Coordinates of C-alpha atoms and ligand atoms in Angstrom, one line a residue:
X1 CA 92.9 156.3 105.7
X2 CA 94.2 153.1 106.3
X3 CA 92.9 150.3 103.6
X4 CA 93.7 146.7 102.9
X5 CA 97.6 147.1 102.5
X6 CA 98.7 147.7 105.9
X7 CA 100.1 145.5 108.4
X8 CA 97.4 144.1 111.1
X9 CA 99.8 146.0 113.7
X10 CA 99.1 149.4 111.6
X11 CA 95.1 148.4 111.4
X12 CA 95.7 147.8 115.3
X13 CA 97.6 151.5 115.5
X14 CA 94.9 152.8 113.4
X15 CA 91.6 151.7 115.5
X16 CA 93.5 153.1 118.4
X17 CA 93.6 156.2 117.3
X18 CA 89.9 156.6 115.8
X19 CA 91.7 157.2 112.7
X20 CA 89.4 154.2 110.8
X21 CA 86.3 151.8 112.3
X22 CA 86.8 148.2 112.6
X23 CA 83.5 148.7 109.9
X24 CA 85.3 150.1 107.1
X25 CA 88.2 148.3 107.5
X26 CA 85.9 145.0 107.2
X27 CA 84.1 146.5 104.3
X28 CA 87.1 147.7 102.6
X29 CA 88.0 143.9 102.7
X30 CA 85.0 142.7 101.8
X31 CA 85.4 145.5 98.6
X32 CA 88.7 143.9 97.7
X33 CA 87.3 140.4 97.9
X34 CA 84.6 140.9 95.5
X35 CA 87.4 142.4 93.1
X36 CA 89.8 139.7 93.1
X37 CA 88.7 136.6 94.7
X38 CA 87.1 135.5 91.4
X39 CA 90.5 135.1 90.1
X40 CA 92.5 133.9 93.3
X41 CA 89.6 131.6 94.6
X42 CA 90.9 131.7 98.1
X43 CA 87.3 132.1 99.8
X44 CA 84.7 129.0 99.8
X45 CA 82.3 131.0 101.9
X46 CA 82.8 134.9 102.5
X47 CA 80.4 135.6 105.5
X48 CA 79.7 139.2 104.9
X49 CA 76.6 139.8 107.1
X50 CA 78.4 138.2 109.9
X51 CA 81.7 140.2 109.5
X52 CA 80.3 143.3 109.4
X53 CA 78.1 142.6 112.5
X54 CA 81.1 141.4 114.6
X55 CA 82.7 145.1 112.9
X56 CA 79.9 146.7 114.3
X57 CA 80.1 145.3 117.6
X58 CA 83.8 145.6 118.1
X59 CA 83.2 149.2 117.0
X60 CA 80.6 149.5 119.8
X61 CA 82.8 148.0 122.4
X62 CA 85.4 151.0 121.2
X63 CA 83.4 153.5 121.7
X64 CA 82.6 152.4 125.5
X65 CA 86.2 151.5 126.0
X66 CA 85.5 148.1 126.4
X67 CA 88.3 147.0 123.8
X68 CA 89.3 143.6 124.2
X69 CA 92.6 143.8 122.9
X70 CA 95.4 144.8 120.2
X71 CA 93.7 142.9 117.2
X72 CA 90.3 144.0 118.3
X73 CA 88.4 145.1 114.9
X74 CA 91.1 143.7 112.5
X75 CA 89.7 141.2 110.2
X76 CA 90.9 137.9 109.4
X77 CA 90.0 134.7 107.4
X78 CA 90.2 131.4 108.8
X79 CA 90.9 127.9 107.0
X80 CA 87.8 125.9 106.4
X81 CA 89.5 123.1 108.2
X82 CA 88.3 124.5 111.7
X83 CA 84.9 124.5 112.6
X84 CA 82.7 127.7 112.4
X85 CA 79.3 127.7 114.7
X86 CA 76.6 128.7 111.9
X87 CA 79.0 128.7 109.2
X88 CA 79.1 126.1 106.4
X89 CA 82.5 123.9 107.3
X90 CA 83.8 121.8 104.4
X91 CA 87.6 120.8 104.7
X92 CA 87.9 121.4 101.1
X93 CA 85.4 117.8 100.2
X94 CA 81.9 117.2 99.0
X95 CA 81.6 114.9 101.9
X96 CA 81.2 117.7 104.2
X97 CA 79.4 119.8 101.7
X98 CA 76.5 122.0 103.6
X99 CA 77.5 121.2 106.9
X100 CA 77.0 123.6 109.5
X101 CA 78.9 122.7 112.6
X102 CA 76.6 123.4 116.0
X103 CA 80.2 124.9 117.8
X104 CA 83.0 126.9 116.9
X105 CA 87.0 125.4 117.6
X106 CA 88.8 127.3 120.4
X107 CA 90.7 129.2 117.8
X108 CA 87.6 130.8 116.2
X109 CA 86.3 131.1 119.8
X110 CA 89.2 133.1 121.0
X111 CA 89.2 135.0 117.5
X112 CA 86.1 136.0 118.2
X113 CA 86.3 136.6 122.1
X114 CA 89.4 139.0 121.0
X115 CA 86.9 140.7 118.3
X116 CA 87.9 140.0 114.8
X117 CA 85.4 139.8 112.7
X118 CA 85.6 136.9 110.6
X119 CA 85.4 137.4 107.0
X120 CA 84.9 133.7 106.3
X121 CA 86.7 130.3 105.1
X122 CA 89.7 129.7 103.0
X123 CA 90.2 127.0 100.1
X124 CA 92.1 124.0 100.9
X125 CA 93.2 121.0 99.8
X126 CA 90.7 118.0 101.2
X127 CA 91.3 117.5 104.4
X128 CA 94.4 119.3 104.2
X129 CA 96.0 116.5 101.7
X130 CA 97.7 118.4 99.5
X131 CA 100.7 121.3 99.0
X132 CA 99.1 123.1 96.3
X133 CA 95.3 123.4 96.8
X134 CA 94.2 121.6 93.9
X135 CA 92.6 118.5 95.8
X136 CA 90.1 120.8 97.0
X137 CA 86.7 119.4 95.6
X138 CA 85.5 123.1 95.2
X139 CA 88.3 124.2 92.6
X140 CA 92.0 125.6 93.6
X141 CA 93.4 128.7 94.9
X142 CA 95.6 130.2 92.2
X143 CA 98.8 132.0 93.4
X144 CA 98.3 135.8 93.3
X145 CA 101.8 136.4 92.1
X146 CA 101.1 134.2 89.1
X147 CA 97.6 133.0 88.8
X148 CA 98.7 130.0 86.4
X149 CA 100.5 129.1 89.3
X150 CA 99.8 126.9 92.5
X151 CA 99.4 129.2 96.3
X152 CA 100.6 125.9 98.1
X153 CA 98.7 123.8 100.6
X154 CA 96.7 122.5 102.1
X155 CA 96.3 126.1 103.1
X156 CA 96.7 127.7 99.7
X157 CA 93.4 129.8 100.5
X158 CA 94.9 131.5 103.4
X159 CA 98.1 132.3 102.0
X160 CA 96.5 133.8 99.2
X161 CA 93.8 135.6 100.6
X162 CA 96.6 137.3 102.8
X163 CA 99.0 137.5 99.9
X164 CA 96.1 139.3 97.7
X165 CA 95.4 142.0 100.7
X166 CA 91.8 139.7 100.6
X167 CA 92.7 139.4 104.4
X168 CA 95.4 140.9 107.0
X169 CA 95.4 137.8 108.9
X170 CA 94.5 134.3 108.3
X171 CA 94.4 131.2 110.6
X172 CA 95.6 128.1 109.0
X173 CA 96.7 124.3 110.0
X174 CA 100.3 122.4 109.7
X175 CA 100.4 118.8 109.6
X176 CA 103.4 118.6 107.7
X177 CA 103.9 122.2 105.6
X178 CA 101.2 123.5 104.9
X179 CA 101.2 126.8 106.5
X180 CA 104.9 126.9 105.9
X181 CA 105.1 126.2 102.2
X182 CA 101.8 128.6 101.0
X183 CA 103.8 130.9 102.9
X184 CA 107.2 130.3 100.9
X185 CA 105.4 130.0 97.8
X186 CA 103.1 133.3 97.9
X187 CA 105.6 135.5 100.0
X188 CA 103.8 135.4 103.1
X189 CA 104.5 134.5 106.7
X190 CA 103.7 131.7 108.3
X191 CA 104.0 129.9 111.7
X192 CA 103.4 126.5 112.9
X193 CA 103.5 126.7 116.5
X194 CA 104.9 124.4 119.5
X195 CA 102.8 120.6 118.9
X196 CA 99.9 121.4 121.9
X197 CA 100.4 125.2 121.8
X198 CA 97.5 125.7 120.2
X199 CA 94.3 124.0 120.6
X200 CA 93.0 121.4 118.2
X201 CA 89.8 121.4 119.6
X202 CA 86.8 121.8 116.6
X203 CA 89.9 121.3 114.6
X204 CA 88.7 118.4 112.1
X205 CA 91.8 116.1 112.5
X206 CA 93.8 114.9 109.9
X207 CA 96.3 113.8 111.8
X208 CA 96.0 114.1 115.3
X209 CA 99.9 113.6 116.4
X210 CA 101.1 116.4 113.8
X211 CA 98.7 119.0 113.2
X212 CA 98.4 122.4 114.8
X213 CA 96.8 125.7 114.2
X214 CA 98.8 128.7 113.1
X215 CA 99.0 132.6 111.5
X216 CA 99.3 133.0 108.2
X217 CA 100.2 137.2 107.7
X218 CA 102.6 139.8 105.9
X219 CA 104.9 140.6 108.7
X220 CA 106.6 138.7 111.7
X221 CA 105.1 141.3 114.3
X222 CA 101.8 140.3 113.0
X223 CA 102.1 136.7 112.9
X224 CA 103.1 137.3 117.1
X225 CA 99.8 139.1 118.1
X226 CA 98.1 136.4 116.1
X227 CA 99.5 133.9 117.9
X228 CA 98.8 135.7 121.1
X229 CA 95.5 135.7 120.6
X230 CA 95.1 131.8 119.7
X231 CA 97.7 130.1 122.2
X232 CA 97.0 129.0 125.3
X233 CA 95.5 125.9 127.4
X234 CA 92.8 124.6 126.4
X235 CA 91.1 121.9 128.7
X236 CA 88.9 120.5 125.6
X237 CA 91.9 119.2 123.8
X238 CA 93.6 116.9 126.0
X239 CA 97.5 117.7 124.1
X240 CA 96.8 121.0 125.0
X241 CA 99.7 122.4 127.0
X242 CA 99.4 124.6 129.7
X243 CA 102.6 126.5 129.9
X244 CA 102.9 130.0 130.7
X245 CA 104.3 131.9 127.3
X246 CA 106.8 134.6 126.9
X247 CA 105.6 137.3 125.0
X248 CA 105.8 136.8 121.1
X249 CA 105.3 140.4 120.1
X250 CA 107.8 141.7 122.3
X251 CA 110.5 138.7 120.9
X252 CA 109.4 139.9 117.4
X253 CA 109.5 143.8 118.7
X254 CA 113.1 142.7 119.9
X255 CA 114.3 141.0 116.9
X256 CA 113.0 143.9 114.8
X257 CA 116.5 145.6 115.3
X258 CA 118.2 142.9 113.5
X259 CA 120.6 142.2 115.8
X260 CA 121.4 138.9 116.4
X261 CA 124.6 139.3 118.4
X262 CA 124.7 135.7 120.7
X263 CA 122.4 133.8 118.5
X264 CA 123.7 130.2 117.6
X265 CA 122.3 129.3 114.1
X266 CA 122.5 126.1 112.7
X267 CA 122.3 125.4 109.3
X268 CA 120.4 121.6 108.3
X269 CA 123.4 119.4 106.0
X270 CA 120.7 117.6 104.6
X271 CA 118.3 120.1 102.8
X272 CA 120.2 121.0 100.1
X273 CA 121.6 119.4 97.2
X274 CA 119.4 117.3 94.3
X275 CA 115.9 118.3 94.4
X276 CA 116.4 121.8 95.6
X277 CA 116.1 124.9 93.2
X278 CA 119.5 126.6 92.9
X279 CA 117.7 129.8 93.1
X280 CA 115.9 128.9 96.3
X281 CA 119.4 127.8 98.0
X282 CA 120.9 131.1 96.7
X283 CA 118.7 133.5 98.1
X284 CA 118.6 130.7 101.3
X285 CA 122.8 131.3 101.5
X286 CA 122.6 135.3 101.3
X287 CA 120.1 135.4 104.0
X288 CA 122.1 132.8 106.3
X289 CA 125.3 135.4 105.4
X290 CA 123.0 139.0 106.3
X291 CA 122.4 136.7 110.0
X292 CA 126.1 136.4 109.9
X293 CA 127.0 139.9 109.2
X294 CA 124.4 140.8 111.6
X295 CA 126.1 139.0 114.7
X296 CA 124.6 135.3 114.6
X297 CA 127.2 132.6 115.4
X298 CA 126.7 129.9 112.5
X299 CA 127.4 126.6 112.3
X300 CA 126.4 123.6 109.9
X301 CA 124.9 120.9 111.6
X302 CA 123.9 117.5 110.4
X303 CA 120.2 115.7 111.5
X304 CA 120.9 112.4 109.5
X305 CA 117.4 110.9 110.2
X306 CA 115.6 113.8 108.6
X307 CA 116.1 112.2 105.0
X308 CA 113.9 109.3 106.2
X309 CA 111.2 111.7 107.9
X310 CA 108.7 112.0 104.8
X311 CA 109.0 107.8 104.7
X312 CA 107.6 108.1 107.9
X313 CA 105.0 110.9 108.0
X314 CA 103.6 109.0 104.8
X315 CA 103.0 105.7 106.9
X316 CA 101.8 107.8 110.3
X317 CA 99.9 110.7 108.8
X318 CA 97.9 108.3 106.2
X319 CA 97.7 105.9 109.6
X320 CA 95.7 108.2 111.5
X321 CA 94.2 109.7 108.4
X322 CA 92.3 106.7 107.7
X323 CA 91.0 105.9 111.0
X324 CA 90.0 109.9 111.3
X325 CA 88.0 109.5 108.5
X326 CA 86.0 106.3 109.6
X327 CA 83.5 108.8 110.7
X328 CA 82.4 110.3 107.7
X329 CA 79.8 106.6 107.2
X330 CA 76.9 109.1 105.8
X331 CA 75.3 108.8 109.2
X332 CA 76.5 111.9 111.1
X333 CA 77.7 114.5 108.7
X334 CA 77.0 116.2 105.3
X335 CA 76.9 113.7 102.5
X336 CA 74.5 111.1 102.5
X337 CA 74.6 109.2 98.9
X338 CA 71.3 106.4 98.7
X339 CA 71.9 103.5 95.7
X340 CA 68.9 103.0 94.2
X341 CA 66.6 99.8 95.4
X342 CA 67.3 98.9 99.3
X343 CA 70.6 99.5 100.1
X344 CA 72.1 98.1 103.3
X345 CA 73.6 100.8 105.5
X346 CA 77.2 99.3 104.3
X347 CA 76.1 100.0 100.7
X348 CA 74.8 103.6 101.9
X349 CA 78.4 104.0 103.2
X350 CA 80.7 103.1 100.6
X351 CA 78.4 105.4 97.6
X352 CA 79.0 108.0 100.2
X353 CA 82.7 107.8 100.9
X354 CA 83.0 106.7 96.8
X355 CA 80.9 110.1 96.0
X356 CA 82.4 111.8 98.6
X357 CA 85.8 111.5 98.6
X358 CA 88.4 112.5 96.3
X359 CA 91.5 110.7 95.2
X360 CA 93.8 111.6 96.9
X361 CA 92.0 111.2 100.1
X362 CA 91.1 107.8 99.3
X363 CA 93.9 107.3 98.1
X364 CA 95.4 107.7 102.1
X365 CA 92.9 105.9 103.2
X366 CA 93.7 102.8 101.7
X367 CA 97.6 103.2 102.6
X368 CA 96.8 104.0 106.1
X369 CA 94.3 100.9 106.8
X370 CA 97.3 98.6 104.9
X371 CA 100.0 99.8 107.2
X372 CA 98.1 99.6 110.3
X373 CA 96.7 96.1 109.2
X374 CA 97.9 93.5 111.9
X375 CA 100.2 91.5 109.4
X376 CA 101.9 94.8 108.0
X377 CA 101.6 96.8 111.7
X378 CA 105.6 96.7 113.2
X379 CA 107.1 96.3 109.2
X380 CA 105.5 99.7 108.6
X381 CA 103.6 102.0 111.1
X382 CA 105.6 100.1 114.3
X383 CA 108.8 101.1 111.9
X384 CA 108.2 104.6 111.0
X385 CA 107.5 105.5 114.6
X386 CA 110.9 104.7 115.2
X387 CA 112.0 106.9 112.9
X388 CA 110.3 109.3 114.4
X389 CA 112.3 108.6 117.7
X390 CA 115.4 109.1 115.5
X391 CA 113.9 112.5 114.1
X392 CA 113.5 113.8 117.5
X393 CA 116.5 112.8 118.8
X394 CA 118.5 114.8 115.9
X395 CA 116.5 117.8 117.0
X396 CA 117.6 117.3 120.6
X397 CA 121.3 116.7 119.9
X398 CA 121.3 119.4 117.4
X399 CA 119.3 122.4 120.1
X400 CA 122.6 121.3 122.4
X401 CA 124.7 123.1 120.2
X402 CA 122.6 125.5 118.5
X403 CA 119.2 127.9 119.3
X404 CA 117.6 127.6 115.9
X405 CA 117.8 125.5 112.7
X406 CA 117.0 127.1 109.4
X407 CA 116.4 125.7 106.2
X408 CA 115.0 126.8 102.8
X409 CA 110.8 126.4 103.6
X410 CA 110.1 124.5 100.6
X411 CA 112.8 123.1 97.7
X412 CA 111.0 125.1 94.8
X413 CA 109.1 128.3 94.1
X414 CA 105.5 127.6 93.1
X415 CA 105.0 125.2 90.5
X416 CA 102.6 125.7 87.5
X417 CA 98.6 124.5 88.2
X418 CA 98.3 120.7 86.8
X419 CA 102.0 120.1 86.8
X420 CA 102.3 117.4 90.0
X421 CA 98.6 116.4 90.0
X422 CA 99.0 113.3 88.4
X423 CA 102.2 112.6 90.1
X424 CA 101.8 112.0 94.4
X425 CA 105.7 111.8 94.9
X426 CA 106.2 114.9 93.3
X427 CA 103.7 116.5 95.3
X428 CA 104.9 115.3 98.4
X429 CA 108.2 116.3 98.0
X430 CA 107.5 120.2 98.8
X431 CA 107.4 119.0 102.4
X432 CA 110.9 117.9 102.4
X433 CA 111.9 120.2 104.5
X434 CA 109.1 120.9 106.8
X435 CA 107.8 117.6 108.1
X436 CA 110.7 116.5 110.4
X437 CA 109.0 119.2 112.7
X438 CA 105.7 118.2 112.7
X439 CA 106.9 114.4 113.9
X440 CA 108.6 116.0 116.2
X441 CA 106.6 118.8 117.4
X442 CA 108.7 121.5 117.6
X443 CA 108.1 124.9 115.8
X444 CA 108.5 126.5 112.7
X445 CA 108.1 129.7 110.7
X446 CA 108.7 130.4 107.0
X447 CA 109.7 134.0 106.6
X448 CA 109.8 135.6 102.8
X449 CA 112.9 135.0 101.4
X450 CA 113.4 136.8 98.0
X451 CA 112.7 136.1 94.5
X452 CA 114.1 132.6 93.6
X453 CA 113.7 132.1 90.0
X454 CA 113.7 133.7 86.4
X455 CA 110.0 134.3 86.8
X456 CA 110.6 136.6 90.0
X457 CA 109.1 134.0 92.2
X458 CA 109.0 134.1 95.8
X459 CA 110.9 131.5 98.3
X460 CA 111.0 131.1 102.0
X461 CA 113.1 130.4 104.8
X462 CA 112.5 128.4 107.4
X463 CA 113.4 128.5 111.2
X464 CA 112.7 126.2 113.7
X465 CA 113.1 126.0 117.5
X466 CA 113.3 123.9 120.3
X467 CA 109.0 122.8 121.3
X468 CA 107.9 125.7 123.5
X469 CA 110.7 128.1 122.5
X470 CA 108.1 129.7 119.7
X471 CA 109.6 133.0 120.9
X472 CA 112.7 132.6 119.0
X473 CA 111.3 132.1 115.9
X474 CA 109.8 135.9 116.5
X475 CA 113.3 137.3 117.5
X476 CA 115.5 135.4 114.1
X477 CA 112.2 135.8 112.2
X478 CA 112.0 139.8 113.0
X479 CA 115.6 140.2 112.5
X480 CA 115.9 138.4 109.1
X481 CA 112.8 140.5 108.1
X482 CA 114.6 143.8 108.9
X483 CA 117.8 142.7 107.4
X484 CA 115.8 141.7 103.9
X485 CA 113.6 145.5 103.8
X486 CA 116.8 146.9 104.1
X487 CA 118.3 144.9 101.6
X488 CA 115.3 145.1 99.3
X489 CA 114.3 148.4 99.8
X490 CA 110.8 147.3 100.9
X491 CA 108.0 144.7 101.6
X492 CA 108.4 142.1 99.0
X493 CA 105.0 141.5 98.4
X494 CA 105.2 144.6 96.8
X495 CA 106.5 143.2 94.3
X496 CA 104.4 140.7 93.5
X497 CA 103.5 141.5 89.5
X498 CA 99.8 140.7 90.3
X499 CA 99.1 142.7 92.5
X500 CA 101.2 145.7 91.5
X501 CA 99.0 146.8 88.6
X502 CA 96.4 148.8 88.2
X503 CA 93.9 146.8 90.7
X504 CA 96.4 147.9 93.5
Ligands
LIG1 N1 101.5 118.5 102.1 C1 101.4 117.7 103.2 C2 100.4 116.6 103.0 O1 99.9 116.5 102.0 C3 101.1 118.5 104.4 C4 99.7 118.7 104.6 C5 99.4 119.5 105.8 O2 100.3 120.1 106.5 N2 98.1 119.6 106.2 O3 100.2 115.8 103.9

């Protein structure tokens, strides 16, 4: 019987065959929830009536042979930064608390077009400011390998609710990391695809030129019928691209021989050195040498804007931020806080947004109305678009020479719960290495990378491609995966110590 700790592609195989219902798969998640979500905290709403109905219904649709496709049936969790018709839709802040969105984004409408059931939102942090999950006003996520330990954000919910077998599959967003880095720091997968390959439509922005939707899963194969299922034109987001995709599970199915004969790999100069755990560069150098021994062709190559690309996503993304969140005025959504006597509507407003908002969100809101103030406008958000030319044009030069760049996901493994609250810089420096991608809009994956510290930590390794070559990042991806079970003897969540006892 298969339960919660296969692959989606083996719950896929397994519906095929009549071997398990899309019913008991959904319940035996639901089971596993109940058991250890109290500890991991990567749910704020598990939808269990609705799951099981969509179960039932995919089961139905089996039974007529009516199936709508591979991932029909398989379950999945989706980040509670993406609107959910009927279902409560927070974005991780009181402002938003008991709002029930009248439509569902395009993701959740394909996801539920393609028949997953939905077993309900993931933790962040608010409005997806954050690489640990502890600016979510509703409490964090704690990592399942160590629960004193951060799951990384913004999406920390949906890495961990995958890495805890809560979920085979989660959906979760990338504005500058944060599907990447939850998925370096829990030993999870995670892509963020081609900037437009996904729609952002019933997305609640952040920031509208960086994010995009992605999978969050175990394996590389799954993450690519995930991403099937998601991409694609979508007329109600006007960044939307319509381009006609290769297909990602056959790159990943491709890659899965780990041969990478022919493939140029470029190694970034500049993410390495201070900062970065020597753990997290060792296991990063053994799996650049298993690509070399494996065929790839590699080559260090240097993208000297990149050190100045988290100055610059810290002017644009708390730019955009600010003017995003001009909306949340106590009028229209949510939150409505009333002083006492007869407040003006500017004094209903601002004990809303005080009430309402957490620190570090206002704290972004204040930087991102200075910089774009017309007195500060070409010294700082006029500058760091610039830099963002510069970022992109170090991508370009660099896809001349090579077809991927890789990279350590995130400098550390995951840090202890409280250590980098009080300290912003620290926090923001997770995203070193995942940001210049996001201004530029190419794509990324993290792929698990090995246990990087004394504590038997996980790490990740990053790949990126040229935009709209997402393909490639299934092929190294698949390949690196291989290379590592064979290595490791084994799926390294399988080693993670909380989830190896007796609960598994
Ligand atoms: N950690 C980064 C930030 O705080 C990235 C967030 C994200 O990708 N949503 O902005």
């Amino acid at each position: 019987m298969t339960g919660v700790h296969a692959t989606a592609a083996a719950m896929a195989e397994a519906l095929a065959d009549g071997s398990v219902t899309s019913v008991a798969l959904t319940e035996a998640h639901l089971e596993r929830i109940s058991t250890v979500d109290g500890d991991v905290h990567a749910f704020l709403q598990v939808d269990t009536e609705g799951a099981l109905a969509q179960a039932a219904e995919s089961d139905a649709r089996r039974e007529r042979g009516e199936v709508r496709g591979l991932l029909d049936g398989v379950p999945i969790a989706v980040k509670d930064v993406l609107t959910t018709k009927g279902l409560p839709t927070t974005c991780g802040s009181k402002i938003l608390e008991g709002w029930v969105p009248p439509y569902d984004a395009t993701v959740v409408r394909r996801l539920r077009e393609a028949g997953l059931p939905i077993l309900g939102k993931t933790n962040m942090d608010e409005f997806a400011m954050g690489s640990s999950t502890e600016h979510s006003a509703y409490g964090p996520t704690r990592n399942p390998w160590d629960l004193d330990r951060i799951p990384g954000g913004s999406g920390g919910g949906s890495a961990a609710a995958v890495a805890a077998f809560e979920a085979p599959l989660a959906i979760g967003t990338d504005t500058g990391g944060s599907i990447r880095q939850p998925g370096a720091v829990t030993g999870t997968v995670g892509v963020k695809p081609t900037y437009g390959g996904v729609s952002r439509y019933g997305l609640v922005a952040l920031a509208n030129s960086l994010d995009q939707a992605g999978p969050v899963t175990r394996t590389v194969l799954d993450a690519a019928l995930l991403h099937e299922v998601v991409a694609g034109h979508d007329p109600l987001d006007s960044t939307s691209i319509d381009h006609a995709w290769p297909s990602f599970t056959d790159a990943a199915r491709a890659g899965a021989a780990g041969d990478m004969s022919g493939v140029r790999v470029g190694v970034i100069t500049e993410m390495s050195g201070d900062g970065w755990q020597p753990g997290v560069l060792a296991r990063f150098r053994e799996s650049v040498d298993l690509l070399v021994q494996a065929g790839a062709e590699v080559v260090e190559v240097s993208c000297p804007s990149f050190v100045h690309a988290m100055a610059a996503y810290y002017l644009i993304l708390p730019a955009e931020a600010s003017s995003n969140l001009a909306k949340f005025d106590a009028m229209r959504y949510g939150l409505r806080v009333v002083p006492e006597g007869d407040p003006s509507a500017e004094e209903v407003m601002r004990a809303t947004r005080d009430a309402g908002f957490g620190d570090e969100v206002k704290r972004r809101i204040i930087l991102g109305t200075y910089a774009l103030s017309s007195g500060y406008y070409d010294a700082y958000y006029g500058q760091a678009q610039k830099v963002r030319t510069l970022i992109s044009r170090d991508f370009a030069a660099a896809f001349e020479r090579v077809d991927v760049l890789v990279s350590p996901t995130a400098p550390t493994t995951a840090f202890r719960l409280g250590e980098k609250l009080d300290d912003p810089i620290a926090m923001y420096l997770n995203d070193l290495a995942t940001i210049p991608a996001n201004l530029s809009g190419v794509p990324g994956i993290s792929v698990p990378n090995g246990l990087a510290d004394e504590d038997g930590l996980p790490s990740g390794f990053q790949v990126l491609a040229p935009a709209l070559a997402d393909e490639r990042l299934y092929r190294v991806g698949a390949a690196l995966e291989t290379l590592h079970e064979k290595a490791w003897g084994g799926p390294l969540l399988d080693r993670a110590p909380a989830l190896t006892g007796a609960d598994r």
